[in-house]
PDB file of C-alpha atoms and ligand atoms in Angstrom:
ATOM      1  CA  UNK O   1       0.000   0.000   0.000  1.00 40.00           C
ATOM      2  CA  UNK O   2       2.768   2.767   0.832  1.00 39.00           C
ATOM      3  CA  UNK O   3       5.514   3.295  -0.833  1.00 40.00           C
ATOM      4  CA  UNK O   4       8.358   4.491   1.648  1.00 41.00           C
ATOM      5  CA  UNK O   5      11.115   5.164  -0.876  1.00 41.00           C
ATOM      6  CA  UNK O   6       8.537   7.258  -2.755  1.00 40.00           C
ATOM      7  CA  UNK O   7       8.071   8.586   0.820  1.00 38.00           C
ATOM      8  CA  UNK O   8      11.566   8.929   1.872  1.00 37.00           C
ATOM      9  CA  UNK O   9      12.618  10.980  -1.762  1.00 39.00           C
ATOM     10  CA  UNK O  10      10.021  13.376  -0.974  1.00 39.00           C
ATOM     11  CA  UNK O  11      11.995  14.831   2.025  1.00 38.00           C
ATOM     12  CA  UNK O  12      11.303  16.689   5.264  1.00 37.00           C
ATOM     13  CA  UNK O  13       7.310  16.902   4.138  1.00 39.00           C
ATOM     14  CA  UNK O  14       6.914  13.744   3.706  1.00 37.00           C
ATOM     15  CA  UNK O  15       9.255  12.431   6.658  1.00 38.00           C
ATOM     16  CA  UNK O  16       6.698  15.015   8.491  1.00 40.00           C
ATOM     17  CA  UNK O  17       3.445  13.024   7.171  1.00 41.00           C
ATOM     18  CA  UNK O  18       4.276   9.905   6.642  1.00 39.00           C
ATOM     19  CA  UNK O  19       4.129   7.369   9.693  1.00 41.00           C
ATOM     20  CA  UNK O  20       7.697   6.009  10.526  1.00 39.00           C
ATOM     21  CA  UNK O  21       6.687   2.610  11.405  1.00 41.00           C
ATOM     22  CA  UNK O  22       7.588   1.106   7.650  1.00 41.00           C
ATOM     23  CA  UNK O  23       6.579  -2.769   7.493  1.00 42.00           C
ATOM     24  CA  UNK O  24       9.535  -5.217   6.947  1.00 44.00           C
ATOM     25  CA  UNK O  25       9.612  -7.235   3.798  1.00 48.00           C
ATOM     26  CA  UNK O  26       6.611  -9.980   3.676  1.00 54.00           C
ATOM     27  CA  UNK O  27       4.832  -7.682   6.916  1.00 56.00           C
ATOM     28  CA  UNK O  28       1.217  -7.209   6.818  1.00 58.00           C
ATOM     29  CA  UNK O  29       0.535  -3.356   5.661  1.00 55.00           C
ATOM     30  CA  UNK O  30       0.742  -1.188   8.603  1.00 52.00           C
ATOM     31  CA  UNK O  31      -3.536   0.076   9.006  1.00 49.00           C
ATOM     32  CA  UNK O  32      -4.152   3.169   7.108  1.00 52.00           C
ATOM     33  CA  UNK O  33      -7.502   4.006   9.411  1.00 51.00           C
ATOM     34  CA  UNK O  34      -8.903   6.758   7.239  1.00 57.00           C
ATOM     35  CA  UNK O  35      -7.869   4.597   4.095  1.00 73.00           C
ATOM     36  CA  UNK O  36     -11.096   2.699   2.304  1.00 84.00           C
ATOM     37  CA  UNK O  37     -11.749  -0.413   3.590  1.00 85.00           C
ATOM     38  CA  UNK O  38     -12.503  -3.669   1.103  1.00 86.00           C
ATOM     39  CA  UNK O  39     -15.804  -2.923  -0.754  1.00 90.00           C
ATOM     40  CA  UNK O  40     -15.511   0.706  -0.306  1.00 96.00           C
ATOM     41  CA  UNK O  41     -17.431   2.279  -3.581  1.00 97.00           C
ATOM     42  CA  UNK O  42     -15.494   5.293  -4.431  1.00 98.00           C
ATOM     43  CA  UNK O  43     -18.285   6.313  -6.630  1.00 98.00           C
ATOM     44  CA  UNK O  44     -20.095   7.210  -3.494  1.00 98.00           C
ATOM     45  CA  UNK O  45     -17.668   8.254  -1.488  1.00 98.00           C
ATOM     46  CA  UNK O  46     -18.663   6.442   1.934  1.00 97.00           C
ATOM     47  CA  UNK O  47     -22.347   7.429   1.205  1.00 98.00           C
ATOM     48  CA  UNK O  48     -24.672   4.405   2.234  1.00 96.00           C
ATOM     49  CA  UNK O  49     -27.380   6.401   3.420  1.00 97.00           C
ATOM     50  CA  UNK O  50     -30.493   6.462   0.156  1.00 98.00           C
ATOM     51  CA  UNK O  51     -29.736  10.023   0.415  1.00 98.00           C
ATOM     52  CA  UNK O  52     -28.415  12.066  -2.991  1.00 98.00           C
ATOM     53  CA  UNK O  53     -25.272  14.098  -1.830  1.00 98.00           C
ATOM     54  CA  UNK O  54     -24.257  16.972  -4.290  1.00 99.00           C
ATOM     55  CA  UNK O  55     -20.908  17.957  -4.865  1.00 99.00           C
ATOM     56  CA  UNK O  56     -19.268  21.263  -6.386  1.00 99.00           C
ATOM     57  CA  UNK O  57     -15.905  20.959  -7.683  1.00 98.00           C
ATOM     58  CA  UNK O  58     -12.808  23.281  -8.693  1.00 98.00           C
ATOM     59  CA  UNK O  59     -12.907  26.974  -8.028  1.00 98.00           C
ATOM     60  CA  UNK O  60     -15.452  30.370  -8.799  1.00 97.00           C
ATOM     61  CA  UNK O  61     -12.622  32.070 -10.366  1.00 96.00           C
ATOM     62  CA  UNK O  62     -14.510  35.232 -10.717  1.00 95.00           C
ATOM     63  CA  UNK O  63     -16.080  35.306  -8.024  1.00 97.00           C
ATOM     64  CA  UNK O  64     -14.863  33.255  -5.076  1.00 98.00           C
ATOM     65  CA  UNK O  65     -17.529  34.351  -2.603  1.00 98.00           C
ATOM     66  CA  UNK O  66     -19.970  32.455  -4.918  1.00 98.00           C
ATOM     67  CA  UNK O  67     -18.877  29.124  -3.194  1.00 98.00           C
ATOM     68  CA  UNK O  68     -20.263  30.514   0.734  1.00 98.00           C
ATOM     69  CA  UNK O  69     -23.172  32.020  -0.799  1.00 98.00           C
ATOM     70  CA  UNK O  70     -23.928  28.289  -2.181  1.00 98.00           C
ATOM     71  CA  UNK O  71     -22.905  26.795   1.056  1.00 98.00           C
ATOM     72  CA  UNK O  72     -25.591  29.163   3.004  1.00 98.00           C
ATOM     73  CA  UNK O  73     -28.067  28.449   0.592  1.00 98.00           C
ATOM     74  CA  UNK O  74     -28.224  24.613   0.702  1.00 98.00           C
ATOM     75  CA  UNK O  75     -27.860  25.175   4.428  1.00 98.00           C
ATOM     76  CA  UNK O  76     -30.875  27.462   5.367  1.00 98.00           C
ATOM     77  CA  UNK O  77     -32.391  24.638   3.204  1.00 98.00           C
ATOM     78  CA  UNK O  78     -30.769  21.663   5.643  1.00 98.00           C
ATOM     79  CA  UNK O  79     -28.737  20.412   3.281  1.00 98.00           C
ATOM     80  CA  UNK O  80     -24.707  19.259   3.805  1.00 98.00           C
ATOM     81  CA  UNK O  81     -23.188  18.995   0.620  1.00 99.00           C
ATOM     82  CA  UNK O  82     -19.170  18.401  -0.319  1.00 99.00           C
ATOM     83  CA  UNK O  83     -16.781  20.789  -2.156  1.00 99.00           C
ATOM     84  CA  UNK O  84     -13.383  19.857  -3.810  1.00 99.00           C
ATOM     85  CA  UNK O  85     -11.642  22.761  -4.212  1.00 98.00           C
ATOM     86  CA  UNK O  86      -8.563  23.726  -5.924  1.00 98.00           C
ATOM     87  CA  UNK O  87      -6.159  23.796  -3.285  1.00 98.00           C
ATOM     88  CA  UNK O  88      -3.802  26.547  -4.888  1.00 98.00           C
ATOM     89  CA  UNK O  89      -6.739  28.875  -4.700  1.00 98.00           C
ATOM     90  CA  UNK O  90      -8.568  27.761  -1.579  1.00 98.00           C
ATOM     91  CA  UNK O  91      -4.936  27.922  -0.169  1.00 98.00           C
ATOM     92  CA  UNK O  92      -5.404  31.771  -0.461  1.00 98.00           C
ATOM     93  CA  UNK O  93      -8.797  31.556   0.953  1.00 98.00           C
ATOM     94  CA  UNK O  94      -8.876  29.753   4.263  1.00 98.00           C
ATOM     95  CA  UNK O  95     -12.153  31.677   5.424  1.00 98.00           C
ATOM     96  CA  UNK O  96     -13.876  29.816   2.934  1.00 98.00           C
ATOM     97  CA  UNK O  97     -13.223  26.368   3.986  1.00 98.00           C
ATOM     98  CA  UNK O  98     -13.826  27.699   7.190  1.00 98.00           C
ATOM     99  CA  UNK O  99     -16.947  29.025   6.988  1.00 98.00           C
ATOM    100  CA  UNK O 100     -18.367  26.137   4.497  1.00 98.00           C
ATOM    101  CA  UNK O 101     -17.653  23.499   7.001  1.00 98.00           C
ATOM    102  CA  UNK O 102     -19.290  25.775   9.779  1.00 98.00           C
ATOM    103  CA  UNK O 103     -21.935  25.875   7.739  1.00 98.00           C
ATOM    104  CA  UNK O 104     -22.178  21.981   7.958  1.00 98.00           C
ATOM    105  CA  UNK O 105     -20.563  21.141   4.746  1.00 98.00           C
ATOM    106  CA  UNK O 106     -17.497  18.829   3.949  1.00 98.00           C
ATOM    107  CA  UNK O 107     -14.683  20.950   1.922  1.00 98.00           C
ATOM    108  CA  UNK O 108     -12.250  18.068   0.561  1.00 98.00           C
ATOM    109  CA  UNK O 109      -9.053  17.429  -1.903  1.00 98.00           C
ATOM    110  CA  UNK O 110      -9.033  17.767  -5.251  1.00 98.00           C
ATOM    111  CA  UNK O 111      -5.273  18.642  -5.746  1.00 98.00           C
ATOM    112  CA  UNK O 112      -3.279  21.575  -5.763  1.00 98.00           C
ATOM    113  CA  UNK O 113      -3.144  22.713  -9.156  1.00 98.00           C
ATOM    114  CA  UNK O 114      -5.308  20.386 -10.525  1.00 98.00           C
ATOM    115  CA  UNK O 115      -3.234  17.981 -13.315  1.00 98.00           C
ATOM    116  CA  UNK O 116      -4.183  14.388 -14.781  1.00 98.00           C
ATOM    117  CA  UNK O 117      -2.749  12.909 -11.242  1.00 98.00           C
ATOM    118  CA  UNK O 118      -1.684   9.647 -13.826  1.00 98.00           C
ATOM    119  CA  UNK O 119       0.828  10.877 -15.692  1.00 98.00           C
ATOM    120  CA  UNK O 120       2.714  12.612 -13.115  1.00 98.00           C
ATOM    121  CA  UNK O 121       5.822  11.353 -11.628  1.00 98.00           C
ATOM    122  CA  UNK O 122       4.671   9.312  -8.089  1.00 98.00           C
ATOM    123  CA  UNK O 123       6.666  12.350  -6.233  1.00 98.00           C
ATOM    124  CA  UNK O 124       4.252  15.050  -8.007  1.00 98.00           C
ATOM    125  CA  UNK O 125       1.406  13.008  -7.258  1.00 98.00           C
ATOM    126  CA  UNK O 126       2.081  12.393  -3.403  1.00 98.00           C
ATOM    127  CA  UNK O 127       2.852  16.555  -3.426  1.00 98.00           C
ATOM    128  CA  UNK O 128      -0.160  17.353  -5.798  1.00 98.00           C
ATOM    129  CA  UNK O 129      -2.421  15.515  -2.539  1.00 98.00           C
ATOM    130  CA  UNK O 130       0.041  16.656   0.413  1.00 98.00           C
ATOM    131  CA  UNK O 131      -0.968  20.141  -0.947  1.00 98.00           C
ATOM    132  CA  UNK O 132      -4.423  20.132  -1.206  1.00 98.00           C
ATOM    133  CA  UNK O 133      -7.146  20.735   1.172  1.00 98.00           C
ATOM    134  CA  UNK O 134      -6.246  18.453   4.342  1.00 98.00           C
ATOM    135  CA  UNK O 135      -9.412  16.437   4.644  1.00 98.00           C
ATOM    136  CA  UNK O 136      -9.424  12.296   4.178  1.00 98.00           C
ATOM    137  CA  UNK O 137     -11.669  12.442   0.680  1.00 98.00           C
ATOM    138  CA  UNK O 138      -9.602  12.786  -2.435  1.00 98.00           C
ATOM    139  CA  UNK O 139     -11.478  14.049  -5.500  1.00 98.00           C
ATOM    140  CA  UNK O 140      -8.594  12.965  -8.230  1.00 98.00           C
ATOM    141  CA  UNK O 141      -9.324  16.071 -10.906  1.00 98.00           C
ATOM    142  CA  UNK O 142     -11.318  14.515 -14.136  1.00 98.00           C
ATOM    143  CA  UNK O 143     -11.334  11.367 -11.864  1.00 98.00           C
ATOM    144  CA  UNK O 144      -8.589  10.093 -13.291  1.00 98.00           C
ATOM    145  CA  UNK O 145      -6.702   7.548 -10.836  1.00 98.00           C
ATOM    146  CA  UNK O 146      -5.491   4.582 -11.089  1.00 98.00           C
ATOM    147  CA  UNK O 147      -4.129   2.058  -8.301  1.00 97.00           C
ATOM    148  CA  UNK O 148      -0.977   3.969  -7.816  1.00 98.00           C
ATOM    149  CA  UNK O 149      -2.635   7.473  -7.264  1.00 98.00           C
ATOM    150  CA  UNK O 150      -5.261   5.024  -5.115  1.00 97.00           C
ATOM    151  CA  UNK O 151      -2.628   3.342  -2.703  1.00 97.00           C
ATOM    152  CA  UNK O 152      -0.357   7.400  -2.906  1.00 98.00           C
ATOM    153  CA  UNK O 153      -4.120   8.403  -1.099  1.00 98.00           C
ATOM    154  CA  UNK O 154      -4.152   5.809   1.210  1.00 97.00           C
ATOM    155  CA  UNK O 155      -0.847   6.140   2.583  1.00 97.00           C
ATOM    156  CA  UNK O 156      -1.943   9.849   3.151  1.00 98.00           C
ATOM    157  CA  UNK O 157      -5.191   8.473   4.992  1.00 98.00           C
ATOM    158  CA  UNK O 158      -7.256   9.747   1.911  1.00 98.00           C
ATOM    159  CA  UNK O 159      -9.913   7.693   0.288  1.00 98.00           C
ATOM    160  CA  UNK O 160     -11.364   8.505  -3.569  1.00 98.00           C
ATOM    161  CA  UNK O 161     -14.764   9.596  -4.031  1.00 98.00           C
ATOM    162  CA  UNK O 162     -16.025  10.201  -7.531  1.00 98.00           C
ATOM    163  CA  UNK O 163     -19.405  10.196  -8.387  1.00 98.00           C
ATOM    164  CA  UNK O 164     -22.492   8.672  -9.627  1.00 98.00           C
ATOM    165  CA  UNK O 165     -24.338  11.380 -11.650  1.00 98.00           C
ATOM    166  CA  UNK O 166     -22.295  13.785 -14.084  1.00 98.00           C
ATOM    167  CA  UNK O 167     -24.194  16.717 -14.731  1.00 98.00           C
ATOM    168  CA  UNK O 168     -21.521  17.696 -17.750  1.00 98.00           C
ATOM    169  CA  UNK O 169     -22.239  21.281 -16.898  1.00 98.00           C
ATOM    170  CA  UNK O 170     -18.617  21.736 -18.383  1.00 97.00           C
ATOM    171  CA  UNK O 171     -19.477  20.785 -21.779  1.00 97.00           C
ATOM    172  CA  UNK O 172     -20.696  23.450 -24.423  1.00 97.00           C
ATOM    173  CA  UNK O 173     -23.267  21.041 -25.917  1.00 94.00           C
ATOM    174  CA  UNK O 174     -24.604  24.180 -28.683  1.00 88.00           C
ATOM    175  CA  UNK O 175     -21.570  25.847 -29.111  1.00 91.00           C
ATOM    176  CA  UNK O 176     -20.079  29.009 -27.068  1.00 92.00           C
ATOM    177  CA  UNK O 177     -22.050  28.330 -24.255  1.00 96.00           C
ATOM    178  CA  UNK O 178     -21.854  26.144 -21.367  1.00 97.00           C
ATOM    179  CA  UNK O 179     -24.573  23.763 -20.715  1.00 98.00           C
ATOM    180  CA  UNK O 180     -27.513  25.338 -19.762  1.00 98.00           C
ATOM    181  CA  UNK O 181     -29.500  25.304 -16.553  1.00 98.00           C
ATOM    182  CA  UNK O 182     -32.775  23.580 -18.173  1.00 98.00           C
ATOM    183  CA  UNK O 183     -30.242  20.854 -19.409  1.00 98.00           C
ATOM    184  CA  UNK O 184     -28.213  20.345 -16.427  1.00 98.00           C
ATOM    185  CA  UNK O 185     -31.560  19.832 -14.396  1.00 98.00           C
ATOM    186  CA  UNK O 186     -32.805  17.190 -17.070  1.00 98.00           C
ATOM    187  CA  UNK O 187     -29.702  15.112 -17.130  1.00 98.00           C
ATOM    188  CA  UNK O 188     -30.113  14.743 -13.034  1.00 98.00           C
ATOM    189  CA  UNK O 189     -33.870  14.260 -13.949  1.00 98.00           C
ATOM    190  CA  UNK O 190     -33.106  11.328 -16.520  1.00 98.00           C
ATOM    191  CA  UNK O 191     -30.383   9.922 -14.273  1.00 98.00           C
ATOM    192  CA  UNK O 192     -30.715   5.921 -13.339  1.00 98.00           C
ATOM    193  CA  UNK O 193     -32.712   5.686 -10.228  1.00 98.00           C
ATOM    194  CA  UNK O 194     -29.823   3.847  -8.129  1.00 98.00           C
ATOM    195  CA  UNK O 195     -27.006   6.634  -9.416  1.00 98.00           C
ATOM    196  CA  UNK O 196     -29.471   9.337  -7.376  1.00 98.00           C
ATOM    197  CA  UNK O 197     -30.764   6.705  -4.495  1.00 98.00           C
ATOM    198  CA  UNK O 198     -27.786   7.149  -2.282  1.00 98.00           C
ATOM    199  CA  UNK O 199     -25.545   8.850  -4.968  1.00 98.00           C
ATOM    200  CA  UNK O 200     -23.491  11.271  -5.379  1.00 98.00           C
ATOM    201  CA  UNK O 201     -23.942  14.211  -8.225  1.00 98.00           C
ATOM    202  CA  UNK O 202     -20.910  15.936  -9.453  1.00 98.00           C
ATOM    203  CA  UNK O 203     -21.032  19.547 -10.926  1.00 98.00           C
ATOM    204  CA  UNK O 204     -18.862  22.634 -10.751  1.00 98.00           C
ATOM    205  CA  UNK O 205     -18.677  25.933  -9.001  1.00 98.00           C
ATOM    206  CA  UNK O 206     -18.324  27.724 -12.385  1.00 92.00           C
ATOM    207  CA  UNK O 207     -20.670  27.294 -15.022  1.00 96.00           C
ATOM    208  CA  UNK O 208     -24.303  26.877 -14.720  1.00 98.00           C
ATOM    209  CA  UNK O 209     -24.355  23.858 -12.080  1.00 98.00           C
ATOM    210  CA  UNK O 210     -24.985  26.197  -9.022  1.00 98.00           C
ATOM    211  CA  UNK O 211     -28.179  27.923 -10.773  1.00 98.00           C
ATOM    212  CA  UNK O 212     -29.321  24.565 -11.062  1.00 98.00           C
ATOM    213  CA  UNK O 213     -29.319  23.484  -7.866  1.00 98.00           C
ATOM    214  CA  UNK O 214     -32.240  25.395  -6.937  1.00 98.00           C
ATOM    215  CA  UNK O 215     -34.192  23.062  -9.662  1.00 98.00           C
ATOM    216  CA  UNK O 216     -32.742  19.853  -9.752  1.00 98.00           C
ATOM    217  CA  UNK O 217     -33.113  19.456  -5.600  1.00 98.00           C
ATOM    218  CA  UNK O 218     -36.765  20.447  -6.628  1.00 98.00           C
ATOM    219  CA  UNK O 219     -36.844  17.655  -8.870  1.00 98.00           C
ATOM    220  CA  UNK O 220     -35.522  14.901  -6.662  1.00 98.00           C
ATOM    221  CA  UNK O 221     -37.669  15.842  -4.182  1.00 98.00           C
ATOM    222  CA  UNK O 222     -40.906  15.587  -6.273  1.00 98.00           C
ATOM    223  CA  UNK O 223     -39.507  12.260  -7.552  1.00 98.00           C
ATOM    224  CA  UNK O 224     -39.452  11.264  -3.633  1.00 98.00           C
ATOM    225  CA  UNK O 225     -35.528  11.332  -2.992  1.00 98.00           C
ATOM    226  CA  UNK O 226     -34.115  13.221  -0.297  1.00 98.00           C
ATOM    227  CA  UNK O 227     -30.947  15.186  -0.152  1.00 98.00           C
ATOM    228  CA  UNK O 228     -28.034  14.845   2.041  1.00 98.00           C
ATOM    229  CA  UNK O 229     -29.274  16.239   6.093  1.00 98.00           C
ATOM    230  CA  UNK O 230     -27.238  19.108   7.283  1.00 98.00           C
ATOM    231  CA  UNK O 231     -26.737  18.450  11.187  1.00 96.00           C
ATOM    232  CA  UNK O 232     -24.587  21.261  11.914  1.00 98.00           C
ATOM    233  CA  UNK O 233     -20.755  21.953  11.539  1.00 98.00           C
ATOM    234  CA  UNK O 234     -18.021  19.282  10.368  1.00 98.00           C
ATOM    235  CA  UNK O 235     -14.489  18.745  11.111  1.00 98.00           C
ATOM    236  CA  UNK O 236     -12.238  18.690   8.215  1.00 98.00           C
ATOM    237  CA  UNK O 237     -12.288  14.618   7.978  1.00 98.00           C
ATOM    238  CA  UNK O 238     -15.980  13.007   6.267  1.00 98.00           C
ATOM    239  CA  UNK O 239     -16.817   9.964   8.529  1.00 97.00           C
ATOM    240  CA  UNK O 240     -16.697   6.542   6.877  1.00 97.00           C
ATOM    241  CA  UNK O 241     -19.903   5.991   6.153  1.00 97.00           C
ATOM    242  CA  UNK O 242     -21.016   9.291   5.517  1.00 98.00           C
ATOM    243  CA  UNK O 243     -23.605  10.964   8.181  1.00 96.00           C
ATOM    244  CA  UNK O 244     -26.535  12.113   5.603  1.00 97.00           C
ATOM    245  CA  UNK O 245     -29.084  12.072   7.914  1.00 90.00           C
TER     246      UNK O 245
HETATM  247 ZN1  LIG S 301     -12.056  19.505 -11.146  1.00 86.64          ZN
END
């Protein structure tokens, strides 16, 4: 699962980080507590509740406030959702993880600078996570991971969480502009029943995803799901499974 000459090239950091206790040749791993456990689904991120939880990834470039103003929203509405930020930017902005996880909602890893974590050396990758926001969830950026960015998490007591439902609110399905609202909201709406039933739905905090929030937790609720409970503030590390409510 680790790597400790991976570990040991990284210097002081990772000397910092990393437990010392390396395992002999032939030893059983050492336990990696906050690691996923055997028939974790990363696609749901430790969510076994039937609850939907949404998710808002990356960074509101132009305006970064727009990522509390989200947060305060879904909470006056009792609703804990998760945010992967960019950890170069949210680096700049620790009142903002603050206050979203005061206002009861996990902020979590998605890298640094946010690279394809699989074709990076395993020294880049292990800084690329060391770097991000400390938390235990790892949001790889694009979702691209493999078992070597997998078991680099691990040994930094971070498990992967994906998702279930992509709203593609990225994509520019018409041309110049990003996918709208309306079409956001019917992707969620045509989305498998079990990807929603205890799911997770990815979208971004640029882009149209947070103006369809509003709509698609309208939606799920008419089609009788129910969204991630808010019970108050969280720490920085998401319990294993996931308290929805
Ligand atoms: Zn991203």
């Amino acid at each position: 699962m680790r790597r400790p000459m991976a570990a040991i090239a990284a210097g002081v950091m990772a000397l910092a980080l990393v437990p010392t206790t390396a395992t002999g040749a032939g030893a059983a791993p050492a336990p990696t507590p906050s690691a996923a456990p055997a028939g974790y689904d990363a696609t749901r991120c430790g969510n076994t509740s039937s609850r939907t939880l949404l998710t808002f990834d990356d960074w509101p470039y132009a305006d970064p406030d727009r990522a509390t103003r989200i947060g305060a929203d879904l909470h006056a509405r009792k609703i804990r959702a998760a945010f992967f930020l960019i950890g170069e930017y949210a680096g700049r902005r620790p009142d903002i993880v603050t206050t979203l996880r005061e206002q009861g909602h996990w902020v979590a890893n998605h890298s640094f600078s946010h690279p394809h974590l699989p074709v990076l050396s395993d020294d880049e990758v292990d800084m690329e996570i060391r770097n991000g926001v400390r938390s235990n969830l790892l949001r790889p950026p694009y979702g691209a991971f493999g078992q070597r960015e997998e078991s680099a998490a691990a040994a930094l007591g971070y498990r992967i969480c994906t998702w279930t439902v992509d709203t593609l609110d990225w994509e520019k399905p018409d041309g110049d502009a990003f996918r709208s609202v309306a079409s956001i909201r019917s992707i969620v709406r045509n989305a498998p029943v079990e990807d929603k039933y205890g799911g997770v739905v990815l979208g971004h905090l640029d882009y149209n995803f947070p103006d369809a929030v509003p709509g698609i937790i309208e939606d799920l609720e008419k089609d009788g799901y129910q969204l991630c409970a808010n019970n108050g503030p969280v720490a920085a590390d998401a319990p294993l499974p996931l308290d929805c409510g």
